Short mmCIF file of C-alpha atoms in Angstrom, two decimals:
data_model
loop_
_atom_site.label_atom_id
_atom_site.label_comp_id
_atom_site.label_asym_id
_atom_site.label_seq_id
_atom_site.Cartn_x
_atom_site.Cartn_y
_atom_site.Cartn_z
CA MET A 1 43.85 -12.93 6.97
CA GLN A 2 40.59 -11.22 5.51
CA ASN A 3 38.73 -12.71 3.62
CA ALA A 4 38.73 -11.11 -0.33
CA THR A 5 35.12 -11.98 -0.89
CA GLU A 6 33.99 -9.61 1.68
CA ASN A 7 36.15 -7.08 0.71
CA PRO A 8 33.98 -3.58 -0.55
CA PRO A 9 34.17 -2.37 -4.12
CA SER A 10 36.85 -0.05 -4.10
CA GLY A 11 34.45 2.36 -5.60
CA PRO A 12 32.98 4.65 -3.34
CA PHE A 13 28.88 4.43 -2.04
CA ALA A 14 26.96 7.57 -3.50
CA ASP A 15 25.79 8.74 0.45
CA ASP A 16 29.51 8.41 1.25
CA CYS A 17 30.36 11.57 3.24
CA PRO A 18 33.00 13.08 0.90
CA THR A 19 37.14 13.76 3.16
CA THR A 20 39.85 16.16 2.15
CA LEU A 21 42.23 13.85 3.48
CA PRO A 22 45.10 13.02 0.69
CA HIS A 23 45.20 9.67 -0.35
CA ASN A 24 48.87 8.75 -0.37
CA GLY A 25 50.81 9.53 3.08
CA ALA A 26 53.66 11.90 1.85
CA LEU A 27 52.13 14.60 2.98
CA HIS A 28 51.70 13.45 6.69
CA LEU A 29 55.53 12.98 6.23
CA GLY A 30 56.18 17.05 6.49
CA LEU A 31 57.02 17.45 3.24
CA SER A 32 56.10 20.35 0.88
CA HIS A 33 53.70 20.65 -2.01
CA SER A 34 56.61 21.07 -4.48
CA SER A 35 58.49 18.25 -2.55
CA TYR A 36 55.68 15.65 -2.46
CA SER A 37 55.39 16.01 -6.24
CA ALA A 38 58.73 15.97 -7.33
CA ASN A 39 58.40 12.82 -4.96
CA ARG A 40 54.95 11.44 -6.64
CA GLN A 41 57.03 8.95 -9.13
CA ASN A 42 58.36 7.44 -5.94
CA SER A 43 55.24 6.86 -4.55
CA VAL A 44 53.49 3.33 -4.51
CA TYR A 45 49.98 4.01 -4.88
CA THR A 46 46.88 1.61 -5.43
CA ASN A 47 43.27 1.62 -6.65
CA ARG A 48 42.49 0.81 -2.95
CA LEU A 49 44.45 3.65 -1.55
CA HIS A 50 42.29 5.83 -3.38
CA ASN A 51 39.56 4.68 -2.98
CA VAL A 52 39.60 4.63 0.62
CA ARG A 53 35.92 3.57 2.27
CA THR A 54 34.89 6.06 5.74
CA HIS A 55 31.58 4.03 5.55
CA PHE A 56 29.98 7.71 6.58
CA VAL A 57 26.51 8.60 5.86
CA GLN A 58 25.25 11.81 6.57
CA ARG A 59 21.28 11.17 7.63
CA TYR A 60 18.82 13.74 10.06
CA GLY A 61 21.90 16.34 11.37
CA ARG A 62 23.87 13.36 11.82
CA ILE A 63 26.96 10.81 10.69
CA TYR A 64 26.53 7.32 11.00
CA TYR A 65 28.61 4.34 10.27
CA ARG A 66 27.37 2.09 7.40
CA ARG A 67 28.24 -1.34 6.33
CA ARG A 68 27.18 -4.11 4.26
CA VAL A 69 26.80 -7.77 6.26
CA PRO A 70 28.38 -9.94 4.19
CA ALA A 71 26.23 -12.32 2.43
CA VAL A 72 27.61 -15.35 4.04
CA LEU A 73 26.97 -13.77 7.59
CA GLN A 74 22.96 -11.82 6.40
CA GLY A 75 21.35 -15.04 7.76
CA ALA A 76 23.19 -15.20 11.11
CA ILE A 77 23.13 -11.36 11.51
CA GLY A 78 19.32 -10.87 10.17
CA LYS A 79 19.88 -7.96 7.76
CA LYS A 80 21.89 -6.48 4.82
CA GLU A 81 23.62 -3.31 6.83
CA VAL A 82 24.61 -2.83 9.87
CA TRP A 83 24.35 1.09 11.00
CA ARG A 84 25.71 3.11 14.32
CA SER A 85 24.84 6.69 14.84
CA LEU A 86 28.20 8.34 15.58
CA GLY A 87 26.79 10.86 17.71
CA THR A 88 27.96 14.34 15.86
CA ASP A 89 28.07 16.12 12.69
CA SER A 90 31.17 16.85 12.71
CA LEU A 91 33.15 14.80 10.40
CA THR A 92 36.47 14.75 12.25
CA VAL A 93 34.77 13.87 15.43
CA ALA A 94 32.95 11.19 13.49
CA LYS A 95 36.63 9.85 12.16
CA ARG A 96 37.92 9.46 16.06
CA ARG A 97 34.41 7.48 16.97
CA ALA A 98 34.33 5.01 14.20
CA LEU A 99 37.08 3.13 15.32
CA SER A 100 36.01 1.97 17.91
CA VAL A 101 32.95 1.63 16.03
CA ALA A 102 34.29 0.07 13.73
CA ALA A 103 35.72 -2.74 16.37
CA ASP A 104 32.31 -3.47 17.47
CA VAL A 105 31.22 -4.60 14.12
CA GLU A 106 34.00 -6.44 13.47
CA TRP A 107 33.27 -8.67 16.45
CA MET A 108 29.91 -8.58 15.47
CA PHE A 109 31.40 -9.85 11.95
CA GLU A 110 33.44 -12.91 13.76
CA THR A 111 30.70 -13.75 16.53
CA ALA A 112 28.13 -14.85 13.82
CA ARG A 113 31.08 -16.65 11.72
CA ALA A 114 31.53 -18.77 15.00
CA GLN A 115 27.59 -19.26 15.53
CA ILE A 116 27.66 -20.57 11.67
CA GLY A 117 30.97 -22.34 12.51
CA HIS A 118 33.32 -20.67 9.85
CA ASP A 119 36.84 -20.16 10.80
CA VAL A 120 37.29 -16.76 13.44
CA ASP A 121 40.46 -14.69 13.90
CA PRO A 122 40.33 -14.98 17.80
CA VAL A 123 42.18 -11.55 18.47
CA LEU A 124 39.04 -9.99 16.44
CA LEU A 125 36.87 -12.28 18.89
CA ALA A 126 38.45 -11.63 21.83
CA ARG A 127 36.79 -8.42 23.46
CA SER A 128 38.72 -6.22 26.23
CA GLU A 129 37.62 -5.29 29.79
CA GLY A 130 36.62 -2.28 30.60
CA ARG A 131 35.91 -0.01 26.91
CA PHE A 132 33.96 2.74 26.93
CA ASP A 133 31.86 3.99 24.64
CA GLY A 134 33.45 6.97 22.38
CA VAL A 135 30.20 9.08 22.36
CA SER A 136 28.94 9.23 25.67
CA GLY A 137 32.39 8.01 27.69
CA GLN A 138 29.99 5.67 29.84
CA PRO A 139 31.18 2.45 29.96
CA VAL A 140 30.06 -0.05 27.48
CA GLU A 141 29.06 -3.72 27.36
CA PRO A 142 30.02 -6.32 24.83
CA VAL A 143 27.35 -5.76 21.35
CA SER A 144 24.69 -8.49 20.45
CA LEU A 145 24.21 -8.81 17.24
CA ASP A 146 21.13 -6.72 16.95
CA ARG A 147 22.01 -3.77 18.67
CA GLY A 148 22.11 -1.75 15.63
CA MET A 149 18.30 -3.14 14.31
CA THR A 150 17.05 0.50 12.93
CA LEU A 151 12.73 1.41 13.41
CA GLY A 152 12.11 0.32 9.94
CA ASP A 153 14.15 -2.93 10.81
CA VAL A 154 12.06 -3.69 13.85
CA TYR A 155 8.87 -2.85 12.39
CA ASP A 156 9.61 -5.24 9.51
CA ALA A 157 10.52 -7.90 12.10
CA TYR A 158 7.66 -7.65 13.87
CA MET A 159 5.11 -7.65 10.92
CA ASN A 160 6.62 -10.34 9.34
CA ASP A 161 7.33 -12.48 12.89
CA PRO A 162 5.58 -15.85 11.74
CA THR A 163 3.51 -16.67 15.03
CA ARG A 164 1.82 -14.11 14.69
CA ASN A 165 -1.99 -14.77 13.35
CA TRP A 166 -2.27 -11.13 10.99
CA SER A 167 -5.73 -10.09 10.30
CA PRO A 168 -5.94 -8.12 7.10
CA THR A 169 -7.75 -5.28 8.91
CA THR A 170 -4.61 -5.42 12.03
CA ARG A 171 -1.68 -6.26 9.23
CA MET A 172 -3.26 -2.76 6.92
CA ALA A 173 -3.65 -0.58 10.43
CA TYR A 174 -0.18 -1.59 11.48
CA GLN A 175 1.50 -0.57 7.70
CA THR A 176 -0.50 2.39 8.14
CA THR A 177 1.65 3.50 11.27
CA ARG A 178 4.41 2.38 10.28
CA ARG A 179 4.27 4.48 7.03
CA LEU A 180 3.85 7.31 9.93
CA VAL A 181 6.30 6.70 12.68
CA VAL A 182 8.89 6.32 10.38
CA ALA A 183 8.45 9.47 8.46
CA ILE A 184 8.48 11.14 12.08
CA LEU A 185 11.31 9.29 13.55
CA GLY A 186 13.22 7.76 10.93
CA GLU A 187 13.06 4.42 8.83
CA ASP A 188 17.05 4.17 9.35
CA THR A 189 17.28 5.59 13.44
CA PRO A 190 18.79 2.96 15.46
CA VAL A 191 16.16 1.86 17.47
CA THR A 192 17.96 1.77 20.39
CA GLU A 193 18.84 5.39 20.22
CA ILE A 194 14.79 6.42 20.40
CA THR A 195 14.09 7.83 23.51
CA ARG A 196 11.05 8.97 25.12
CA THR A 197 11.51 12.54 24.43
CA GLN A 198 11.41 12.01 20.98
CA CYS A 199 7.95 9.41 21.26
CA ARG A 200 6.81 12.49 22.67
CA ASP A 201 7.64 15.23 20.31
CA MET A 202 5.79 12.40 17.67
CA ILE A 203 2.68 13.03 19.58
CA GLU A 204 3.03 16.84 18.89
CA VAL A 205 3.89 16.33 15.35
CA LEU A 206 0.69 13.67 15.36
CA ARG A 207 -1.86 16.01 17.38
CA TRP A 208 -1.53 18.64 14.23
CA GLN A 209 -1.83 16.20 11.46
CA PRO A 210 -5.15 17.24 9.49
CA ARG A 211 -7.85 14.22 8.31
CA ASN A 212 -6.30 12.88 5.09
CA ALA A 213 -3.52 14.64 5.26
CA SER A 214 -1.36 12.15 2.94
CA LYS A 215 -4.04 13.47 0.33
CA LEU A 216 -4.39 16.61 1.30
CA PHE A 217 -0.73 17.29 1.07
CA PRO A 218 1.08 14.38 -0.86
CA LYS A 219 4.07 16.05 -0.63
CA LEU A 220 5.12 17.12 2.73
CA SER A 221 6.23 14.93 5.21
CA PRO A 222 4.43 15.08 8.43
CA ILE A 223 6.85 17.33 10.21
CA GLU A 224 6.38 19.66 7.33
CA ILE A 225 2.37 18.96 7.51
CA ALA A 226 2.39 19.67 11.11
CA GLU A 227 4.69 23.01 11.16
CA LEU A 228 1.98 24.10 8.21
CA ALA A 229 -1.14 23.41 10.39
CA LYS A 230 0.05 25.51 13.14
CA ARG A 231 0.85 28.34 11.21
CA GLU A 232 -2.66 28.36 9.33
CA GLY A 233 -4.81 26.92 12.64
CA ARG A 234 -6.22 24.70 11.14
CA THR A 235 -9.23 22.46 13.14
CA ASP A 236 -9.71 19.46 10.76
CA LEU A 237 -7.24 17.27 12.77
CA ILE A 238 -7.58 13.90 13.80
CA ASN A 239 -9.09 13.16 17.20
CA ALA A 240 -7.48 11.38 20.19
CA ALA A 241 -8.38 8.00 19.89
CA ASN A 242 -6.60 8.46 16.05
CA ILE A 243 -3.47 9.61 17.44
CA ASN A 244 -3.84 7.08 20.72
CA THR A 245 -4.36 3.81 17.96
CA TYR A 246 -1.18 5.16 16.72
CA LEU A 247 0.25 5.32 20.18
CA ASN A 248 -0.63 1.55 20.87
CA LYS A 249 0.34 0.00 17.54
CA LEU A 250 3.78 1.64 18.34
CA GLY A 251 3.81 0.26 21.91
CA GLY A 252 2.88 -3.27 20.82
CA VAL A 253 6.37 -3.28 18.20
CA PHE A 254 8.38 -1.60 21.07
CA ASN A 255 6.69 -4.28 23.48
CA TRP A 256 7.25 -6.47 21.14
CA ALA A 257 11.06 -6.00 20.60
CA VAL A 258 11.76 -6.08 24.54
CA ALA A 259 10.37 -9.63 24.53
CA GLU A 260 12.98 -10.27 21.29
CA GLU A 261 15.68 -8.50 23.53
CA LEU A 262 15.90 -6.05 21.15
CA LEU A 263 15.16 -3.45 23.43
CA ASP A 264 15.73 -2.62 27.05
CA ARG A 265 12.82 -0.71 27.35
CA ASN A 266 9.38 0.24 25.22
CA PRO A 267 10.28 4.23 25.02
CA ALA A 268 7.08 4.99 24.69
CA LYS A 269 5.07 2.26 27.00
CA GLY A 270 1.85 4.35 28.46
CA LEU A 271 1.75 7.30 26.44
CA ARG A 272 -1.62 8.71 25.65
CA VAL A 273 -3.42 11.87 24.84
CA PRO A 274 -6.67 12.36 26.81
CA ASP A 275 -9.64 11.45 24.76
CA PRO A 276 -12.70 14.20 25.71
CA THR A 277 -14.76 11.81 24.49
CA ALA A 278 -16.27 8.94 26.64
CA ARG A 279 -16.43 5.95 24.91
CA ARG A 280 -20.10 5.40 24.88
CA ASP A 281 -20.14 8.20 22.77
CA LYS A 282 -18.17 7.24 19.98
CA ARG A 283 -21.28 5.32 18.55
CA ARG A 284 -24.52 6.02 19.63
CA PRO A 285 -27.81 4.19 18.98
CA PHE A 286 -30.18 5.03 16.07
CA SER A 287 -33.32 7.34 17.43
CA THR A 288 -36.63 6.30 16.22
CA ASN A 289 -36.62 8.93 14.35
CA GLN A 290 -33.64 7.55 12.31
CA LEU A 291 -34.94 3.88 12.69
CA GLN A 292 -38.34 5.18 11.16
CA ALA A 293 -36.40 6.90 7.95
CA ILE A 294 -34.03 4.15 7.21
CA PHE A 295 -37.40 1.39 7.25
CA ALA A 296 -40.04 4.07 5.71
CA ALA A 297 -36.86 4.42 3.13
CA PRO A 298 -38.19 3.43 -1.26
CA LEU A 299 -35.63 0.21 -0.39
CA TYR A 300 -38.22 -1.30 1.97
CA THR A 301 -41.61 0.26 1.32
CA GLY A 302 -40.99 0.12 -3.02
CA CYS A 303 -38.55 1.43 -5.16
CA ARG A 304 -37.59 1.59 -8.92
CA ASP A 305 -34.42 -0.89 -8.56
CA ASP A 306 -32.04 -2.76 -6.36
CA GLY A 307 -29.28 -0.93 -8.32
CA HIS A 308 -28.89 3.10 -8.93
CA GLY A 309 -32.74 3.10 -8.12
CA TYR A 310 -32.91 2.28 -4.64
CA ALA A 311 -33.24 5.52 -3.25
CA THR A 312 -35.71 6.46 -6.06
CA VAL A 313 -40.00 5.52 -5.13
CA GLY A 314 -41.34 2.19 -7.68
CA THR A 315 -42.76 -0.39 -7.21
CA ALA A 316 -39.50 -3.32 -7.12
CA ARG A 317 -39.62 -5.20 -3.82
CA PRO A 318 -35.99 -6.48 -3.44
CA ARG A 319 -35.29 -9.24 -0.67
CA ASN A 320 -31.31 -9.30 -0.95
CA ALA A 321 -28.57 -8.12 0.91
CA ARG A 322 -29.14 -4.66 1.11
CA PHE A 323 -32.95 -5.12 2.70
CA TRP A 324 -31.52 -8.32 5.04
CA ILE A 325 -28.62 -7.26 6.65
CA PRO A 326 -29.56 -4.26 8.86
CA LEU A 327 -32.61 -6.25 9.96
CA LEU A 328 -30.24 -9.01 11.46
CA SER A 329 -28.27 -6.89 13.08
CA LEU A 330 -31.18 -5.31 14.37
CA PHE A 331 -32.80 -8.21 14.90
CA ALA A 332 -29.85 -10.45 15.96
CA GLY A 333 -27.60 -8.38 17.07
CA LEU A 334 -24.72 -9.30 14.32
CA ARG A 335 -21.80 -7.24 13.59
CA LEU A 336 -21.68 -5.99 9.80
CA ASN A 337 -19.28 -8.49 8.92
CA GLU A 338 -21.11 -11.33 10.65
CA ALA A 339 -24.07 -11.04 8.48
CA CYS A 340 -22.56 -10.37 5.39
CA GLN A 341 -20.52 -13.46 5.47
CA LEU A 342 -22.81 -15.66 6.84
CA ASP A 343 -23.11 -18.83 3.97
CA VAL A 344 -26.65 -20.23 3.27
CA ALA A 345 -25.73 -23.15 5.70
CA ASP A 346 -25.46 -21.10 8.26
CA VAL A 347 -28.84 -20.75 8.43
CA ARG A 348 -30.01 -24.27 10.58
CA ASN A 349 -32.96 -25.56 12.03
CA ILE A 350 -31.54 -27.17 15.15
CA ASP A 351 -34.21 -28.70 17.83
CA GLY A 352 -37.11 -27.00 16.00
CA VAL A 353 -35.45 -23.56 15.71
CA TYR A 354 -34.48 -21.61 13.15
CA CYS A 355 -30.95 -20.11 14.22
CA LEU A 356 -27.93 -18.05 12.17
CA VAL A 357 -25.10 -20.06 13.26
CA ILE A 358 -22.30 -17.95 13.70
CA SER A 359 -18.56 -19.12 12.75
CA GLU A 360 -15.64 -18.71 10.95
CA ARG A 361 -15.99 -22.57 9.70
CA SER A 362 -17.72 -23.15 6.25
CA ASP A 363 -19.03 -26.77 5.28
CA ASP A 364 -16.67 -26.83 2.31
CA GLU A 365 -13.84 -26.41 4.45
CA GLN A 366 -12.79 -23.12 2.19
CA SER A 367 -14.13 -20.30 4.98
CA ASP A 368 -13.18 -16.34 3.88
CA LYS A 369 -15.12 -15.77 7.31
CA ARG A 370 -13.25 -13.70 10.28
CA LEU A 371 -14.82 -13.04 13.91
CA LYS A 372 -14.05 -10.03 16.20
CA THR A 373 -13.56 -12.96 19.21
CA SER A 374 -13.88 -15.89 19.88
CA ALA A 375 -16.63 -14.90 22.00
CA SER A 376 -18.32 -13.70 19.02
CA GLU A 377 -18.75 -17.45 17.63
CA ARG A 378 -22.08 -18.43 18.78
CA THR A 379 -26.08 -19.66 17.85
CA VAL A 380 -28.23 -16.81 17.71
CA PRO A 381 -32.46 -18.13 17.07
CA LEU A 382 -34.25 -16.22 14.45
CA HIS A 383 -36.27 -13.07 15.51
CA ALA A 384 -40.17 -13.79 14.90
CA GLN A 385 -39.61 -10.47 13.17
CA LEU A 386 -37.31 -12.18 10.49
CA MET A 387 -39.32 -15.11 10.88
CA GLU A 388 -42.74 -13.06 9.24
CA LEU A 389 -40.86 -10.41 7.38
CA GLY A 390 -39.91 -14.03 4.79
CA PHE A 391 -36.46 -14.45 5.86
CA ILE A 392 -36.45 -18.70 5.56
CA GLU A 393 -37.92 -18.32 2.01
CA PHE A 394 -35.26 -15.92 1.08
CA VAL A 395 -33.01 -18.38 2.56
CA SER A 396 -34.43 -21.31 0.76
CA SER A 397 -34.51 -19.62 -2.65
CA ARG A 398 -31.31 -19.03 -1.84
CA LYS A 399 -30.42 -22.99 -1.62
CA ARG A 400 -32.76 -23.84 -4.50
CA ALA A 401 -30.17 -21.64 -6.85
CA GLY A 402 -27.13 -23.41 -5.41
CA GLU A 403 -25.71 -20.77 -3.66
CA VAL A 404 -22.97 -21.03 -0.84
CA LYS A 405 -23.02 -17.39 0.14
CA LEU A 406 -26.24 -16.13 1.59
CA PHE A 407 -25.52 -12.91 0.40
CA GLY A 408 -23.31 -13.50 -2.51
CA GLU A 409 -23.19 -10.30 -4.22
CA VAL A 410 -21.50 -8.51 -1.42
CA ALA A 411 -17.84 -8.32 -2.88
CA MET A 412 -14.50 -8.98 -0.53
CA GLY A 413 -13.18 -5.63 0.10
CA ALA A 414 -9.82 -4.51 -0.26
CA THR A 415 -9.10 -5.03 3.53
CA GLY A 416 -10.09 -9.03 3.02
CA TYR A 417 -13.57 -8.17 4.58
CA ARG A 418 -17.12 -8.17 2.96
CA SER A 419 -18.10 -5.56 5.30
CA THR A 420 -15.92 -3.42 3.62
CA THR A 421 -18.13 -2.78 0.13
CA PHE A 422 -21.33 -2.89 2.35
CA SER A 423 -20.47 -0.23 4.80
CA ALA A 424 -19.36 2.42 2.42
CA TRP A 425 -23.19 1.78 0.09
CA PHE A 426 -25.11 1.98 3.84
CA ARG A 427 -23.24 5.16 4.92
CA ARG A 428 -24.44 6.64 1.01
CA PHE A 429 -28.62 5.12 2.16
CA VAL A 430 -28.46 6.60 5.41
CA VAL A 431 -28.06 10.04 3.61
CA ARG A 432 -30.35 9.78 0.76
CA ALA A 433 -32.83 8.19 3.54
CA GLY A 434 -32.25 11.64 5.58
CA ALA A 435 -31.22 9.37 9.01
CA ALA A 436 -27.45 10.53 8.69
CA SER A 437 -26.60 11.62 11.86
CA GLU A 438 -22.29 12.58 13.02
CA LYS A 439 -22.08 9.42 15.36
CA THR A 440 -24.00 6.68 14.81
CA CYS A 441 -22.90 4.55 11.21
CA PHE A 442 -24.50 0.46 10.85
CA HIS A 443 -23.32 -0.15 14.28
CA SER A 444 -25.72 1.95 15.67
CA PHE A 445 -27.62 -1.36 14.72
CA ARG A 446 -26.32 -3.24 17.34
CA HIS A 447 -26.50 -0.63 20.19
CA CYS A 448 -30.05 -1.07 19.46
CA PHE A 449 -30.02 -4.48 20.11
CA ARG A 450 -28.29 -4.14 23.10
CA ASP A 451 -30.44 -1.64 24.52
CA ALA A 452 -33.71 -4.11 23.34
CA LEU A 453 -32.09 -6.59 25.50
CA ARG A 454 -32.39 -4.36 28.14
CA GLU A 455 -35.93 -2.79 28.24
CA ALA A 456 -36.94 -6.34 27.91
CA MET A 457 -35.49 -6.52 30.81
CA ILE A 458 -33.40 -10.24 29.53
CA ASP A 459 -30.89 -11.32 31.74
CA ARG A 460 -27.18 -9.71 31.65
CA ASP A 461 -25.69 -13.46 31.29
CA VAL A 462 -28.44 -14.06 28.18
CA ALA A 463 -27.82 -11.00 26.38
CA MET A 464 -23.92 -11.64 26.16
CA THR A 465 -24.48 -15.27 25.05
CA LEU A 466 -27.39 -13.59 22.09
CA GLY A 467 -24.63 -11.06 20.88
CA GLY A 468 -21.46 -12.56 21.62
CA TRP A 469 -20.03 -9.61 24.14
CA SER A 470 -16.84 -11.21 25.64
CA ILE A 471 -17.36 -11.07 29.67
CA SER A 472 -13.86 -9.73 30.88
CA ASN A 473 -13.78 -8.33 34.06
CA GLY A 474 -15.72 -10.12 37.09
CA ALA A 475 -16.10 -13.69 35.22
CA SER A 476 -16.25 -16.16 37.39
CA VAL A 477 -14.54 -19.20 37.30
CA SER A 478 -18.33 -21.26 36.84
CA ASP A 479 -18.43 -19.16 33.71
CA VAL A 480 -16.56 -22.31 31.95
CA TYR A 481 -18.49 -24.69 32.90
CA GLY A 482 -21.54 -26.26 31.41
CA ASN A 483 -22.56 -26.68 27.25
CA GLY A 484 -24.57 -22.61 27.60
CA TYR A 485 -28.25 -22.03 27.10
CA ARG A 486 -30.84 -24.36 25.36
CA LEU A 487 -31.78 -22.35 21.97
CA LYS A 488 -35.51 -22.76 23.17
CA THR A 489 -34.77 -21.06 26.10
CA LEU A 490 -32.64 -18.46 24.11
CA LYS A 491 -35.78 -17.99 21.14
CA GLU A 492 -38.13 -17.28 24.55
CA GLU A 493 -35.91 -14.64 25.57
CA ILE A 494 -34.73 -12.59 21.82
CA ASP A 495 -38.42 -12.44 20.76
CA LYS A 496 -39.20 -10.54 23.96
CA ILE A 497 -36.69 -7.36 22.24
CA LYS A 498 -38.89 -5.13 20.44
CA PHE A 499 -39.41 -1.81 18.80
CA ILE A 500 -43.10 -0.75 19.15
CA GLU A 501 -42.50 2.74 17.44
CA ILE A 502 -41.21 0.87 14.00
CA ASP A 503 -43.95 0.13 11.71
CA PHE A 504 -42.12 -3.24 10.21
CA SER A 505 -45.83 -4.22 8.55
CA LYS A 506 -44.99 -2.25 5.36
CA LEU A 507 -41.84 -4.51 4.63
CA LYS A 508 -43.61 -7.43 4.22
CA SER A 509 -43.48 -8.70 0.06
CA GLU A 510 -47.48 -8.14 -1.67
#
């Protein structure tokens, strides 16, 4: 007997497809309307019969079968609703196909009851052999509990997987991709029905997305935006790297779904668009002229103040984050966030060598620090130029002030990285300094550092160690042996790098 607590409410869903079928069986007996009216008083009526539930929902030109999962089964099934596409926009066809789909859903519910130890109906639980799919006509296997997960369901399950360690920026990247992908493919689309053709069609939509499309056209869908961009012949479109990032993130979700046995295959596997820009051309090192403009700016030679007056000539010689962070990247190869998140305790004298300890750990064990890769964790001796400019004296002043963070004035950004706010300021700084260029950014300092290592003929293995670069291709088993280079050796090597065309003498405080 059906559990009364699991019966659906008598009222219809707002999005149920309306039907014109009579709720009373008299018309099916061949009675005329007059006979039907005359016999109404003899008919048996109930509210439940008058409110027959079709469980139909029409979305994106198709009719879907939708059932709410009983509350007691939601934990076992992993969702609150079950959706099945009936593969048609015809209500007549949908009603016939729904019989088979409804049987599958009832079997799913009964299987879930068995899994959690509830009483089951053996008739509903039994699966007959040789059944055929009502839509395709092909033989079907017994469905799994997750056969009907939607794209939105799978995305959410992936992002909530407790076995994955998400960084704030990675989570934000997947959330951004999710918003775009589900707007194109449909959040309620059963994930098993997504085809490779649909994924290719999605690429075409992505190719015609203008930069900042959601801000330019907040009321339009991505598909509508793409159609508009085509008509207008817009050229301010996102680049191939952006499109491939979206495809990579979507592929990651599908690969996870395959591993979790929610999908048989990844329909987006291997899909990419050609990128006409070579990887080494995406970011360039600063030119000599750019470096000269940066370190001749008022911030380094005398400005009004370290606030809004950093680009105005004056007598102030501030020595804090804005002054030191670019120098640390140029002479120590630090990534922006590695420099921004330094603790005062990360500057140490080890065996007579002043060093920067790049690590996620902090003395108080309350660290908010993050590193890009495991190879990023390293110890970098301070270059002689940094010592000459007074970096150790600056660190000592911070220590005397009781500061924990070396650059405490750099606030945490919305993404969970301190580099976010500094990067925004630096973009304005290079413009004011006359050093802006299309393919350069703060990370260009690190490119300059790598070129300086080459110019100094420093051994590649030493260079990889100093810069915290991963060695993946051609790595030897012997690379994991030993403790690495002595700090005195690394100090000798890093002091070899020079930027002879840049006059750093003007940066010294008087």
